[in-house]
Structure formats: C-alpha cells, structure tokens
Amino acid sequence: MNQKHQSKGGTTPSFAEYFDAVKNLAANFTQLFIVVDAIDEISEDERNPFIAVVKELVTSHGTKMLVTTRPIQRIGERFKETFATLQIDIEASDDDVGAYVRAKIAERQELKDLIRQGELADPDLDEKIVRGIQDKAKGM
C-alpha cells in the first residue's frame, strides 16, 4: 500500500484501504487484539464505517477490542447495539491532574523561570495554572 501511494506522488491511503490492510493482516493471526484510543475523535462520517469494520473483525476473525472514548451517549449506544460490551468509567482525579501538572512545571526550567521571575512572575501562578487545568480536565 505504501509503495502504491509513493508512486502516486505520496498520496494518503483511504479509510477503506487502511481497513482492508487490517482485515488482511487479521487473517494471518489466530488471536488479534486491537486497541483504539479516542474513538470519539473520529468524525461521525467515518465512525460508522469504522464500527462496521470493527464488527467484521470481531465476528469473522474473533478479534478482541479495547476502545476508549469520552462519555458520548450515541457512541456507547452504537457499541451496545453491535457488541457485547463492558463499560468502565474512568475520570482523572484532581489530585492526579495536579500532581502531573506540578511535575511538568518542576521538570521544565523555562516554565519555572517564567512563573517565578518572568513578566508573569506571581508566587501563586503555578497553583493557579494547576487549578485551571484541573477545572478544564473534568470528565476527561
């Protein structure tokens, strides 16, 4: 597939070509596990064909799937209609988000300098940043 598209001047394979390649590869394995992260980021126009291909892989090849998504009702309903599903709701805690952001600030000298000494110097700025990101991360 790569050679075909290189010969066409570096074009990008189509959605159907990618999934035909996955189906062909799946036929070579006795067990296949596929992880799809952030299915909610696939456009709605492409999501239904994607789910149809996933259904084909699961039913014809016995493929096991792990799919992650934000809690969007129509995605959950579509999977429940099509597959035996187990839904696990996971949400980042404020403590986890805060620890992550504080660690990132601590490891980047330019951020520490900006917060402590730069034009934005404010002794509470790092905690304001942490709280702002915690607020925006709700439901992620």
Protein backbone atom coordinates (compact mmCIF):
# COMPACT_ATOMS: atom_id res chain seq x y z
CA MET A 1 0.00 0.00 0.00
CA ASN A 2 2.83 2.37 0.87
CA GLN A 3 4.60 1.75 -2.45
CA LYS A 4 1.36 2.27 -4.35
CA HIS A 5 0.84 5.67 -2.76
CA GLN A 6 4.50 6.68 -3.06
CA SER A 7 4.27 6.02 -6.79
CA LYS A 8 1.23 8.33 -6.90
CA GLY A 9 3.27 11.21 -5.55
CA GLY A 10 2.90 10.50 -1.84
CA THR A 11 -0.88 10.38 -1.62
CA THR A 12 -2.58 9.18 1.56
CA PRO A 13 -4.36 5.81 1.66
CA SER A 14 -8.11 5.96 2.01
CA PHE A 15 -10.03 4.81 5.06
CA ALA A 16 -11.14 1.70 3.15
CA GLU A 17 -7.56 0.88 2.14
CA TYR A 18 -6.35 1.05 5.73
CA PHE A 19 -9.08 -1.27 6.93
CA ASP A 20 -8.63 -3.69 4.05
CA ALA A 21 -4.99 -3.92 5.13
CA VAL A 22 -6.03 -4.56 8.75
CA LYS A 23 -8.52 -7.25 7.66
CA ASN A 24 -5.85 -8.93 5.53
CA LEU A 25 -3.40 -8.88 8.44
CA ALA A 26 -6.04 -10.22 10.83
CA ALA A 27 -6.41 -13.32 8.68
CA ASN A 28 -2.79 -14.23 9.48
CA PHE A 29 -3.27 -14.49 13.25
CA THR A 30 -5.09 -16.95 15.48
CA GLN A 31 -5.65 -14.21 18.06
CA LEU A 32 -5.73 -10.50 17.44
CA PHE A 33 -6.11 -7.69 19.97
CA ILE A 34 -6.69 -4.16 18.76
CA VAL A 35 -6.69 -1.04 20.92
CA VAL A 36 -8.48 2.04 19.62
CA ASP A 37 -7.93 5.14 21.71
CA ALA A 38 -10.26 8.13 21.46
CA ILE A 39 -12.84 6.81 19.01
CA ASP A 40 -14.81 9.99 19.76
CA GLU A 41 -12.15 11.91 17.81
CA ILE A 42 -13.09 10.11 14.59
CA SER A 43 -15.54 12.22 12.62
CA GLU A 44 -19.13 10.98 12.71
CA ASP A 45 -18.99 10.37 8.94
CA GLU A 46 -16.09 7.95 9.42
CA ARG A 47 -17.15 6.50 12.79
CA ASN A 48 -20.00 4.32 11.47
CA PRO A 49 -17.88 2.72 8.71
CA PHE A 50 -15.15 2.23 11.31
CA ILE A 51 -17.56 0.45 13.67
CA ALA A 52 -18.76 -1.72 10.76
CA VAL A 53 -15.17 -2.81 10.07
CA VAL A 54 -14.60 -3.45 13.76
CA LYS A 55 -17.76 -5.58 13.83
CA GLU A 56 -16.48 -7.58 10.86
CA LEU A 57 -13.12 -8.14 12.57
CA VAL A 58 -14.80 -9.24 15.78
CA THR A 59 -17.31 -11.58 14.13
CA SER A 60 -15.19 -13.09 11.36
CA HIS A 61 -11.75 -13.15 12.97
CA GLY A 62 -12.55 -13.33 16.69
CA THR A 63 -10.66 -10.10 17.25
CA LYS A 64 -10.70 -8.69 20.77
CA MET A 65 -11.09 -4.94 21.04
CA LEU A 66 -10.40 -2.30 23.64
CA VAL A 67 -11.96 1.02 22.70
CA THR A 68 -11.70 4.26 24.64
CA THR A 69 -13.92 7.29 24.27
CA ARG A 70 -15.19 10.24 26.20
CA PRO A 71 -18.68 9.63 27.57
CA ILE A 72 -20.73 10.37 24.46
CA GLN A 73 -24.10 8.62 24.61
CA ARG A 74 -24.53 7.84 20.90
CA ILE A 75 -21.12 6.15 20.75
CA GLY A 76 -21.95 3.99 23.76
CA GLU A 77 -25.35 3.12 22.31
CA ARG A 78 -23.83 2.18 18.94
CA PHE A 79 -21.36 -0.18 20.60
CA LYS A 80 -24.02 -1.70 22.85
CA GLU A 81 -26.19 -2.38 19.77
CA THR A 82 -23.33 -4.05 17.96
CA PHE A 83 -21.17 -5.80 20.57
CA ALA A 84 -21.20 -7.41 23.96
CA THR A 85 -19.68 -4.54 25.92
CA LEU A 86 -18.21 -3.84 29.29
CA GLN A 87 -18.16 -0.17 30.14
CA ILE A 88 -15.74 1.17 32.71
CA ASP A 89 -15.99 4.86 33.52
CA ILE A 90 -12.61 6.40 34.27
CA GLU A 91 -12.08 10.01 35.16
CA ALA A 92 -8.87 11.76 36.14
CA SER A 93 -8.94 12.93 39.74
CA ASP A 94 -7.97 16.48 40.65
CA ASP A 95 -5.08 15.06 42.72
CA ASP A 96 -3.72 13.11 39.73
CA VAL A 97 -4.04 16.06 37.36
CA GLY A 98 -2.45 18.39 39.92
CA ALA A 99 0.47 16.03 40.55
CA TYR A 100 1.06 15.66 36.81
CA VAL A 101 0.99 19.42 36.11
CA ARG A 102 3.23 20.22 39.10
CA ALA A 103 5.74 17.59 37.93
CA LYS A 104 5.74 19.03 34.39
CA ILE A 105 6.31 22.55 35.73
CA ALA A 106 9.10 21.29 38.00
CA GLU A 107 10.95 19.50 35.20
CA ARG A 108 10.90 22.42 32.75
CA GLN A 109 13.28 25.15 33.79
CA GLU A 110 11.83 27.69 31.34
CA LEU A 111 8.39 27.27 32.94
CA LYS A 112 9.79 27.67 36.44
CA ASP A 113 11.68 30.80 35.36
CA LEU A 114 8.60 32.28 33.68
CA ILE A 115 6.42 31.65 36.72
CA ARG A 116 8.96 32.86 39.30
CA GLN A 117 10.96 35.58 37.53
CA GLY A 118 9.49 36.47 34.15
CA GLU A 119 6.88 39.01 33.15
CA LEU A 120 4.24 36.72 34.62
CA ALA A 121 6.04 36.39 37.97
CA ASP A 122 3.48 35.54 40.62
CA PRO A 123 4.15 33.39 43.70
CA ASP A 124 0.76 31.69 43.24
CA LEU A 125 0.84 31.33 39.46
CA ASP A 126 1.81 27.66 39.44
CA GLU A 127 -1.18 26.79 41.64
CA LYS A 128 -3.46 28.97 39.51
CA ILE A 129 -2.27 27.02 36.47
CA VAL A 130 -2.86 23.72 38.27
CA ARG A 131 -6.40 24.72 39.32
CA GLY A 132 -7.21 25.98 35.82
CA ILE A 133 -6.13 22.72 34.22
CA GLN A 134 -7.94 20.68 36.87
CA ASP A 135 -11.14 22.59 36.11
CA LYS A 136 -10.77 22.02 32.34
CA ALA A 137 -9.91 18.33 32.82
CA LYS A 138 -13.25 17.45 34.42
CA GLY A 139 -14.71 14.46 32.60
CA MET A 140 -11.51 13.55 30.79
